[in-house]
Structure formats: C-alpha cells, structure tokens
Amino acid sequence: MALTACKESVRVGVSRRALLRSGTAMAAMGLLRGWAFGFDPPASADLYVFRAPNSANTVIGLSIPADHSPIVPTNARIHVGRTTWSADLGSSPRTRLSSDGRARLFTGSGMSGARFVETVVLELDARELAPTTTFAIWAEILRGDMLRRRVGNPIMAALVRCDQELGRIYHRISPSDDRAVLTPGVTRIIAARAKRYGIATNPVAYAERLADAILPDSIRFQPGSPLGFSYAGQNGRHPAERTAEIVRTLLGVSQIPVVNRQETILSERFPYLISSMELT
C-alpha cells in the first residue's frame, strides 16, 4: 500500500495537536502501570463497524484510550475475516491508500467527549465485502513486545472487565480458540449474574444461550443485511448506538463498568470518527 502524509498546519501558540499529545503523555503516567501488570485501563477500547455516512462503503473504527507514551511502541491490527490490516500508533495523523484505491486506513489522535483517544479507521469500498457473507471483525492492540489486548463485542468486553482471570485468558488467545477455551468460564459468570439479578428463570440455560451467541468474540457483519447492535439482532455496531444499555440488560443492572459512547459525533467525511478540526 502507498503511504500519504496528511497536511498539518502551523500556528502561533499552543496548537490543538500539541494539546492532544500532552494529554496523551499525562494519561500515560497514570495508566501504563496498569497495562504492565496485566489490568485493563479504566476506559477500554471500542470497535465499531458501520456504513459510511455518504456511501455504501464499510467503515471499521477502533477507538483506543490514549494511555501510552511515545517510548512504548504500539501497534493495532484490525481483522476482517481472513484479512488483517496493521497500523502503527503514536505518530502524526496519516492515511494509507491501497494500490487500487478500494481501501484506506487512517491513524491519528483525537478526542471522544472529554477523552483523548488514538483512532484507527479502515474504510473498505463496497466492492470489497460480499453482501451475503458474514464477516468476523475484531482487533488487537499490542504494546511493546508482550502486552496484548483484544477488542471485539462490547458484551464480552464487560465480562472481561468484571473477571480478572477471564481477562488474563481472553487476551492471550484468538477467536478461533474462544469456544473451546472460554465457554465454561463465560457460561459460569453469566449464570451467576443471571441468578443474582433475576434476569432469567433458568440462569444456566440463559447463560448457555448467551455464551453461544457471543463466542467466538467478534463483531459479526453482513453488508447486505440490516445493520445495528440491538436486542433484536447484532449486525455491526454504530458509534451512536446505546450499546451500554443493551450490555447492562443482558448481564444484569449492576456496577458493570461500561460507558455510553453517545458523545461520539461522526464527521461527514473520512476518517469519520475524527472531525477535520482535530486534524489541524
């Protein structure tokens, strides 16, 4: 793929870019220790799959809390079916274009509400994904040589945050191993929550059905079917959807540390998750 550099304006005083970078550095001082000891940061990464605002193209967005410093190399990988796209984080905003112009990949810093975030946005031409094929989409975040975090369905993300042992296993494996390795633990945790919060009359049966639905962990996406992350069905995930409410309902109204991402406002043009103002 060819590499093109995004233009960066020069201004007198403190630029928005400098502010973003200073925020990233400040966040790193408090949060790197959590990564080093194998715990998730207070705000977890989010993965979105939706249709571009003004076309039939598919947009895959990865929003990562800015909790790393320039001295810790960070790489993100987005898996779309059998294809993997890699992005290096921590550098100036940039966009890579495929040789045939049917895909573009953006990496850069921005803000989501009051949070500093690193953002990876992959846009695929409508011709790239067969409309009747269901694609498993998930991501990896790699810090240094040993720190790895997976990102997929927000339901699974909530379970991982609630159980450290499950999290340690989850972040070491890939979706191909999920059913064999994670099913017993995930079923046990969901059944316990279902019993505690009165979600179902038969907690074990409920847990087995939900575990079967969310494993292997990914965001399923069939381009030709209705899109949306809802109670009725899950096909993709849009940044404006009330995902947190669905997670709380399925897992029990409690202290699950999930946050509604409705503060995310899409731009009308690429890279969508970051407005043009963020890039100047």
mmCIF file of C-alpha atoms in Angstrom:
data_model
loop_
_atom_site.group_PDB
_atom_site.id
_atom_site.type_symbol
_atom_site.label_atom_id
_atom_site.label_comp_id
_atom_site.label_asym_id
_atom_site.label_seq_id
_atom_site.Cartn_x
_atom_site.Cartn_y
_atom_site.Cartn_z
ATOM 1 C CA MET A 1 0.000 0.000 0.000
ATOM 2 C CA ALA A 2 1.170 3.548 -0.717
ATOM 3 C CA LEU A 3 1.722 5.942 2.175
ATOM 4 C CA THR A 4 0.487 9.514 2.032
ATOM 5 C CA ALA A 5 1.053 12.134 4.713
ATOM 6 C CA CYS A 6 -1.797 14.283 5.984
ATOM 7 C CA LYS A 7 -1.097 18.013 5.894
ATOM 8 C CA GLU A 8 -0.523 19.685 9.245
ATOM 9 C CA SER A 9 -0.998 23.430 9.671
ATOM 10 C CA VAL A 10 1.466 25.579 11.654
ATOM 11 C CA ARG A 11 0.034 28.057 14.138
ATOM 12 C CA VAL A 12 1.370 30.528 16.679
ATOM 13 C CA GLY A 13 0.981 29.402 20.316
ATOM 14 C CA VAL A 14 -0.173 26.007 21.544
ATOM 15 C CA SER A 15 -1.819 24.015 18.765
ATOM 16 C CA ARG A 16 -4.631 21.512 19.221
ATOM 17 C CA ARG A 17 -2.179 18.806 18.127
ATOM 18 C CA ALA A 18 0.217 19.784 20.937
ATOM 19 C CA LEU A 19 -2.629 19.709 23.431
ATOM 20 C CA LEU A 20 -3.631 16.234 22.295
ATOM 21 C CA ARG A 21 -0.078 14.960 22.591
ATOM 22 C CA SER A 22 0.380 16.470 26.051
ATOM 23 C CA GLY A 23 -2.863 14.835 27.144
ATOM 24 C CA THR A 24 -1.612 11.507 25.846
ATOM 25 C CA ALA A 25 1.608 11.862 27.814
ATOM 26 C CA MET A 26 -0.204 12.819 31.030
ATOM 27 C CA ALA A 27 -2.551 9.863 30.675
ATOM 28 C CA ALA A 28 0.429 7.567 30.174
ATOM 29 C CA MET A 29 1.985 8.469 33.531
ATOM 30 C CA GLY A 30 -1.021 7.157 35.418
ATOM 31 C CA LEU A 31 -2.091 4.260 33.246
ATOM 32 C CA LEU A 32 0.995 2.499 31.936
ATOM 33 C CA ARG A 33 1.438 0.719 35.250
ATOM 34 C CA GLY A 34 -1.973 -0.915 34.859
ATOM 35 C CA TRP A 35 -1.013 -2.293 31.442
ATOM 36 C CA ALA A 36 2.321 -3.551 32.775
ATOM 37 C CA PHE A 37 0.609 -5.578 35.492
ATOM 38 C CA GLY A 38 -1.976 -7.065 33.132
ATOM 39 C CA PHE A 39 -5.030 -4.991 34.047
ATOM 40 C CA ASP A 40 -7.310 -3.129 31.662
ATOM 41 C CA PRO A 41 -7.176 0.698 31.718
ATOM 42 C CA PRO A 42 -10.225 2.450 33.228
ATOM 43 C CA ALA A 43 -11.643 3.090 29.758
ATOM 44 C CA SER A 44 -11.442 0.203 27.317
ATOM 45 C CA ALA A 45 -11.068 0.375 23.576
ATOM 46 C CA ASP A 46 -14.156 0.353 21.349
ATOM 47 C CA LEU A 47 -14.626 -1.312 17.970
ATOM 48 C CA TYR A 48 -17.266 -0.106 15.505
ATOM 49 C CA VAL A 49 -18.478 -1.446 12.161
ATOM 50 C CA PHE A 50 -20.933 0.677 10.193
ATOM 51 C CA ARG A 51 -21.759 2.104 6.788
ATOM 52 C CA ALA A 52 -20.088 5.335 5.667
ATOM 53 C CA PRO A 53 -22.391 8.377 6.029
ATOM 54 C CA ASN A 54 -22.459 9.196 2.307
ATOM 55 C CA SER A 55 -21.798 5.890 0.559
ATOM 56 C CA ALA A 56 -22.227 2.122 0.720
ATOM 57 C CA ASN A 57 -18.634 1.694 1.910
ATOM 58 C CA THR A 58 -17.906 -0.178 5.129
ATOM 59 C CA VAL A 59 -16.192 1.729 7.951
ATOM 60 C CA ILE A 60 -14.358 -0.067 10.767
ATOM 61 C CA GLY A 61 -13.289 2.198 13.591
ATOM 62 C CA LEU A 62 -11.061 1.385 16.554
ATOM 63 C CA SER A 63 -11.011 3.957 19.367
ATOM 64 C CA ILE A 64 -8.258 3.443 21.957
ATOM 65 C CA PRO A 65 -7.867 5.485 25.185
ATOM 66 C CA ALA A 66 -4.630 7.466 24.912
ATOM 67 C CA ASP A 67 -2.792 5.722 27.742
ATOM 68 C CA HIS A 68 0.582 5.061 26.163
ATOM 69 C CA SER A 69 3.726 7.137 25.730
ATOM 70 C CA PRO A 70 5.953 7.551 22.650
ATOM 71 C CA ILE A 71 8.606 5.304 24.238
ATOM 72 C CA VAL A 72 6.240 2.305 24.170
ATOM 73 C CA PRO A 73 5.686 1.123 20.561
ATOM 74 C CA THR A 74 2.019 0.469 19.913
ATOM 75 C CA ASN A 75 0.530 -1.431 17.021
ATOM 76 C CA ALA A 76 -3.111 -2.084 16.221
ATOM 77 C CA ARG A 77 -4.393 -4.859 13.993
ATOM 78 C CA ILE A 78 -7.891 -4.998 12.542
ATOM 79 C CA HIS A 79 -9.030 -8.418 11.350
ATOM 80 C CA VAL A 80 -11.768 -8.565 8.713
ATOM 81 C CA GLY A 81 -12.467 -12.204 8.008
ATOM 82 C CA ARG A 82 -9.114 -13.609 6.850
ATOM 83 C CA THR A 83 -7.591 -10.209 6.059
ATOM 84 C CA THR A 84 -5.539 -8.244 8.586
ATOM 85 C CA TRP A 85 -4.760 -4.538 8.486
ATOM 86 C CA SER A 86 -1.962 -3.151 10.678
ATOM 87 C CA ALA A 87 -1.448 0.388 11.946
ATOM 88 C CA ASP A 88 1.338 1.991 13.995
ATOM 89 C CA LEU A 89 0.079 4.448 16.601
ATOM 90 C CA GLY A 90 1.700 7.440 18.236
ATOM 91 C CA SER A 91 2.829 9.224 15.063
ATOM 92 C CA SER A 92 1.315 12.175 13.240
ATOM 93 C CA PRO A 93 -2.063 11.542 11.575
ATOM 94 C CA ARG A 94 -1.684 9.713 8.303
ATOM 95 C CA THR A 95 -3.672 7.819 5.727
ATOM 96 C CA ARG A 96 -2.539 4.783 3.747
ATOM 97 C CA LEU A 97 -4.259 4.026 0.465
ATOM 98 C CA SER A 98 -4.436 0.654 -1.272
ATOM 99 C CA SER A 99 -2.922 0.497 -4.734
ATOM 100 C CA ASP A 100 -6.336 0.074 -6.350
ATOM 101 C CA GLY A 101 -7.962 2.805 -4.247
ATOM 102 C CA ARG A 102 -10.530 0.433 -2.754
ATOM 103 C CA ALA A 103 -9.328 0.754 0.847
ATOM 104 C CA ARG A 104 -7.836 3.443 3.049
ATOM 105 C CA LEU A 105 -6.504 3.266 6.584
ATOM 106 C CA PHE A 106 -6.213 6.252 8.912
ATOM 107 C CA THR A 107 -4.302 6.511 12.208
ATOM 108 C CA GLY A 108 -4.221 9.565 14.434
ATOM 109 C CA SER A 109 -5.109 11.234 17.727
ATOM 110 C CA GLY A 110 -8.386 12.905 18.582
ATOM 111 C CA MET A 111 -10.983 13.410 21.266
ATOM 112 C CA SER A 112 -14.140 11.464 22.137
ATOM 113 C CA GLY A 113 -16.121 13.633 24.536
ATOM 114 C CA ALA A 114 -13.547 14.576 27.195
ATOM 115 C CA ARG A 115 -11.249 11.629 26.464
ATOM 116 C CA PHE A 116 -8.023 11.648 24.488
ATOM 117 C CA VAL A 117 -8.056 8.713 22.090
ATOM 118 C CA GLU A 118 -5.930 7.091 19.432
ATOM 119 C CA THR A 119 -8.078 6.231 16.438
ATOM 120 C CA VAL A 120 -7.707 3.725 13.626
ATOM 121 C CA VAL A 121 -10.247 3.941 10.817
ATOM 122 C CA LEU A 122 -10.409 1.465 7.948
ATOM 123 C CA GLU A 123 -12.759 2.239 5.057
ATOM 124 C CA LEU A 124 -13.441 -0.521 2.541
ATOM 125 C CA ASP A 125 -15.049 0.044 -0.827
ATOM 126 C CA ALA A 126 -18.482 -1.580 -1.138
ATOM 127 C CA ARG A 127 -16.996 -3.998 -3.695
ATOM 128 C CA GLU A 128 -14.515 -5.391 -1.154
ATOM 129 C CA LEU A 129 -17.029 -7.290 1.005
ATOM 130 C CA ALA A 130 -19.541 -9.723 -0.479
ATOM 131 C CA PRO A 131 -23.034 -8.581 0.631
ATOM 132 C CA THR A 132 -24.241 -12.062 1.633
ATOM 133 C CA THR A 133 -21.096 -13.117 3.517
ATOM 134 C CA THR A 134 -20.872 -12.756 7.296
ATOM 135 C CA PHE A 135 -17.503 -11.392 8.380
ATOM 136 C CA ALA A 136 -15.998 -11.745 11.869
ATOM 137 C CA ILE A 137 -14.334 -8.439 12.733
ATOM 138 C CA TRP A 138 -12.055 -7.985 15.738
ATOM 139 C CA ALA A 139 -8.929 -6.110 16.710
ATOM 140 C CA GLU A 140 -5.703 -6.435 18.668
ATOM 141 C CA ILE A 141 -3.696 -3.763 20.462
ATOM 142 C CA LEU A 142 -0.045 -4.592 21.082
ATOM 143 C CA ARG A 143 2.145 -2.529 23.398
ATOM 144 C CA GLY A 144 5.848 -3.317 23.286
ATOM 145 C CA ASP A 145 6.770 -6.975 22.890
ATOM 146 C CA MET A 146 4.494 -8.620 25.444
ATOM 147 C CA LEU A 147 1.372 -6.535 26.140
ATOM 148 C CA ARG A 148 -1.627 -7.569 24.043
ATOM 149 C CA ARG A 149 -5.295 -6.654 24.298
ATOM 150 C CA ARG A 150 -8.181 -7.897 22.177
ATOM 151 C CA VAL A 151 -11.197 -5.838 21.170
ATOM 152 C CA GLY A 152 -14.486 -7.279 19.946
ATOM 153 C CA ASN A 153 -18.097 -7.392 21.112
ATOM 154 C CA PRO A 154 -18.883 -4.966 23.991
ATOM 155 C CA ILE A 155 -20.794 -7.707 25.840
ATOM 156 C CA MET A 156 -17.639 -9.781 26.073
ATOM 157 C CA ALA A 157 -15.634 -6.680 26.998
ATOM 158 C CA ALA A 158 -17.894 -6.120 30.029
ATOM 159 C CA LEU A 159 -17.442 -9.728 31.184
ATOM 160 C CA VAL A 160 -13.668 -9.450 30.837
ATOM 161 C CA ARG A 161 -13.606 -6.264 32.927
ATOM 162 C CA CYS A 162 -15.636 -7.973 35.656
ATOM 163 C CA ASP A 163 -13.402 -11.044 35.960
ATOM 164 C CA GLN A 164 -9.614 -10.723 36.015
ATOM 165 C CA GLU A 165 -8.953 -14.420 35.480
ATOM 166 C CA LEU A 166 -11.202 -14.491 32.429
ATOM 167 C CA GLY A 167 -9.405 -11.391 31.172
ATOM 168 C CA ARG A 168 -5.961 -12.938 31.521
ATOM 169 C CA ILE A 169 -7.022 -15.918 29.415
ATOM 170 C CA TYR A 170 -9.053 -13.918 26.913
ATOM 171 C CA HIS A 171 -6.251 -11.522 25.982
ATOM 172 C CA ARG A 172 -3.818 -14.383 25.318
ATOM 173 C CA ILE A 173 -5.907 -16.250 22.754
ATOM 174 C CA SER A 174 -7.721 -15.511 19.482
ATOM 175 C CA PRO A 175 -11.332 -16.043 18.370
ATOM 176 C CA SER A 176 -10.512 -19.422 16.837
ATOM 177 C CA ASP A 177 -9.863 -20.724 20.376
ATOM 178 C CA ASP A 178 -12.731 -18.960 22.147
ATOM 179 C CA ARG A 179 -15.375 -21.673 22.142
ATOM 180 C CA ALA A 180 -13.045 -24.408 23.360
ATOM 181 C CA VAL A 181 -11.272 -22.312 25.992
ATOM 182 C CA LEU A 182 -13.742 -19.664 27.185
ATOM 183 C CA THR A 183 -17.178 -21.317 27.053
ATOM 184 C CA PRO A 184 -17.107 -22.868 30.574
ATOM 185 C CA GLY A 185 -15.929 -19.675 32.278
ATOM 186 C CA VAL A 186 -18.196 -17.341 30.340
ATOM 187 C CA THR A 187 -21.217 -19.572 30.982
ATOM 188 C CA ARG A 188 -20.436 -19.736 34.708
ATOM 189 C CA ILE A 189 -20.086 -15.961 35.048
ATOM 190 C CA ILE A 190 -23.282 -15.200 33.106
ATOM 191 C CA ALA A 191 -25.262 -17.829 35.040
ATOM 192 C CA ALA A 192 -24.112 -16.347 38.342
ATOM 193 C CA ARG A 193 -25.151 -12.871 37.250
ATOM 194 C CA ALA A 194 -28.475 -14.107 35.881
ATOM 195 C CA LYS A 195 -29.251 -15.735 39.220
ATOM 196 C CA ARG A 196 -28.114 -12.758 41.279
ATOM 197 C CA TYR A 197 -30.059 -10.150 39.313
ATOM 198 C CA GLY A 198 -33.068 -12.275 38.380
ATOM 199 C CA ILE A 199 -32.509 -11.996 34.645
ATOM 200 C CA ALA A 200 -33.949 -15.430 33.808
ATOM 201 C CA THR A 201 -35.965 -18.180 35.485
ATOM 202 C CA ASN A 202 -33.373 -20.709 34.308
ATOM 203 C CA PRO A 203 -29.991 -18.980 34.745
ATOM 204 C CA VAL A 204 -27.932 -21.872 33.361
ATOM 205 C CA ALA A 205 -29.968 -22.202 30.170
ATOM 206 C CA TYR A 206 -29.880 -18.418 29.721
ATOM 207 C CA ALA A 207 -26.108 -18.379 30.214
ATOM 208 C CA GLU A 208 -25.584 -21.169 27.693
ATOM 209 C CA ARG A 209 -27.629 -19.352 25.049
ATOM 210 C CA LEU A 210 -25.852 -16.032 25.574
ATOM 211 C CA ALA A 211 -22.395 -17.629 25.657
ATOM 212 C CA ASP A 212 -23.173 -19.412 22.402
ATOM 213 C CA ALA A 213 -24.268 -16.106 20.864
ATOM 214 C CA ILE A 214 -21.178 -14.088 21.804
ATOM 215 C CA LEU A 215 -18.481 -16.723 21.260
ATOM 216 C CA PRO A 216 -16.242 -16.643 19.358
ATOM 217 C CA ASP A 217 -15.843 -12.990 20.275
ATOM 218 C CA SER A 218 -16.041 -10.586 17.354
ATOM 219 C CA ILE A 219 -18.434 -8.146 15.763
ATOM 220 C CA ARG A 220 -20.354 -10.013 13.102
ATOM 221 C CA PHE A 221 -21.075 -8.072 9.939
ATOM 222 C CA GLN A 222 -23.055 -8.979 6.842
ATOM 223 C CA PRO A 223 -23.026 -5.963 4.492
ATOM 224 C CA GLY A 224 -26.295 -6.836 2.728
ATOM 225 C CA SER A 225 -28.389 -7.239 5.900
ATOM 226 C CA PRO A 226 -29.943 -4.566 8.148
ATOM 227 C CA LEU A 227 -27.295 -3.008 10.361
ATOM 228 C CA GLY A 228 -27.467 -2.332 14.077
ATOM 229 C CA PHE A 229 -26.475 -3.504 17.541
ATOM 230 C CA SER A 230 -29.828 -4.085 19.237
ATOM 231 C CA TYR A 231 -31.866 -6.583 21.242
ATOM 232 C CA ALA A 232 -33.421 -7.907 18.040
ATOM 233 C CA GLY A 233 -30.095 -8.712 16.419
ATOM 234 C CA GLN A 234 -26.498 -7.646 16.094
ATOM 235 C CA ASN A 235 -25.004 -6.807 12.738
ATOM 236 C CA GLY A 236 -22.189 -4.303 13.016
ATOM 237 C CA ARG A 237 -22.056 -1.562 15.626
ATOM 238 C CA HIS A 238 -22.550 2.186 15.166
ATOM 239 C CA PRO A 239 -20.866 4.723 17.494
ATOM 240 C CA ALA A 240 -24.208 6.418 18.243
ATOM 241 C CA GLU A 241 -25.990 3.239 19.382
ATOM 242 C CA ARG A 242 -26.876 2.818 23.062
ATOM 243 C CA THR A 243 -24.682 -0.229 23.495
ATOM 244 C CA ALA A 244 -24.226 0.220 27.247
ATOM 245 C CA GLU A 245 -27.950 -0.204 27.902
ATOM 246 C CA ILE A 246 -28.023 -3.485 25.981
ATOM 247 C CA VAL A 247 -24.987 -4.804 27.851
ATOM 248 C CA ARG A 248 -26.446 -3.910 31.238
ATOM 249 C CA THR A 249 -29.771 -5.522 30.398
ATOM 250 C CA LEU A 250 -28.209 -8.774 29.178
ATOM 251 C CA LEU A 251 -25.766 -9.071 32.084
ATOM 252 C CA GLY A 252 -27.775 -7.518 34.896
ATOM 253 C CA VAL A 253 -28.212 -3.978 36.154
ATOM 254 C CA SER A 254 -25.160 -3.516 38.364
ATOM 255 C CA GLN A 255 -21.805 -1.832 38.608
ATOM 256 C CA ILE A 256 -20.561 -3.143 35.252
ATOM 257 C CA PRO A 257 -18.003 -0.506 34.210
ATOM 258 C CA VAL A 258 -19.423 0.261 30.784
ATOM 259 C CA VAL A 259 -19.761 3.764 29.426
ATOM 260 C CA ASN A 260 -22.186 5.051 26.830
ATOM 261 C CA ARG A 261 -20.284 6.357 23.813
ATOM 262 C CA GLN A 262 -23.031 8.622 22.506
ATOM 263 C CA GLU A 263 -20.713 11.611 22.802
ATOM 264 C CA THR A 264 -19.045 10.366 19.597
ATOM 265 C CA ILE A 265 -20.089 12.654 16.748
ATOM 266 C CA LEU A 266 -19.324 11.426 13.253
ATOM 267 C CA SER A 267 -17.813 13.643 10.607
ATOM 268 C CA GLU A 268 -19.401 13.522 7.164
ATOM 269 C CA ARG A 269 -16.089 12.669 5.550
ATOM 270 C CA PHE A 270 -13.182 10.299 6.127
ATOM 271 C CA PRO A 271 -11.954 9.439 8.741
ATOM 272 C CA TYR A 272 -15.460 9.968 10.230
ATOM 273 C CA LEU A 273 -14.602 9.300 13.890
ATOM 274 C CA ILE A 274 -12.371 12.397 13.964
ATOM 275 C CA SER A 275 -13.577 15.708 12.562
ATOM 276 C CA SER A 276 -11.455 17.824 10.233
ATOM 277 C CA MET A 277 -10.843 20.240 13.138
ATOM 278 C CA GLU A 278 -8.981 17.501 15.007
ATOM 279 C CA LEU A 279 -6.501 17.187 12.144
ATOM 280 C CA THR A 280 -5.349 20.806 12.074
#
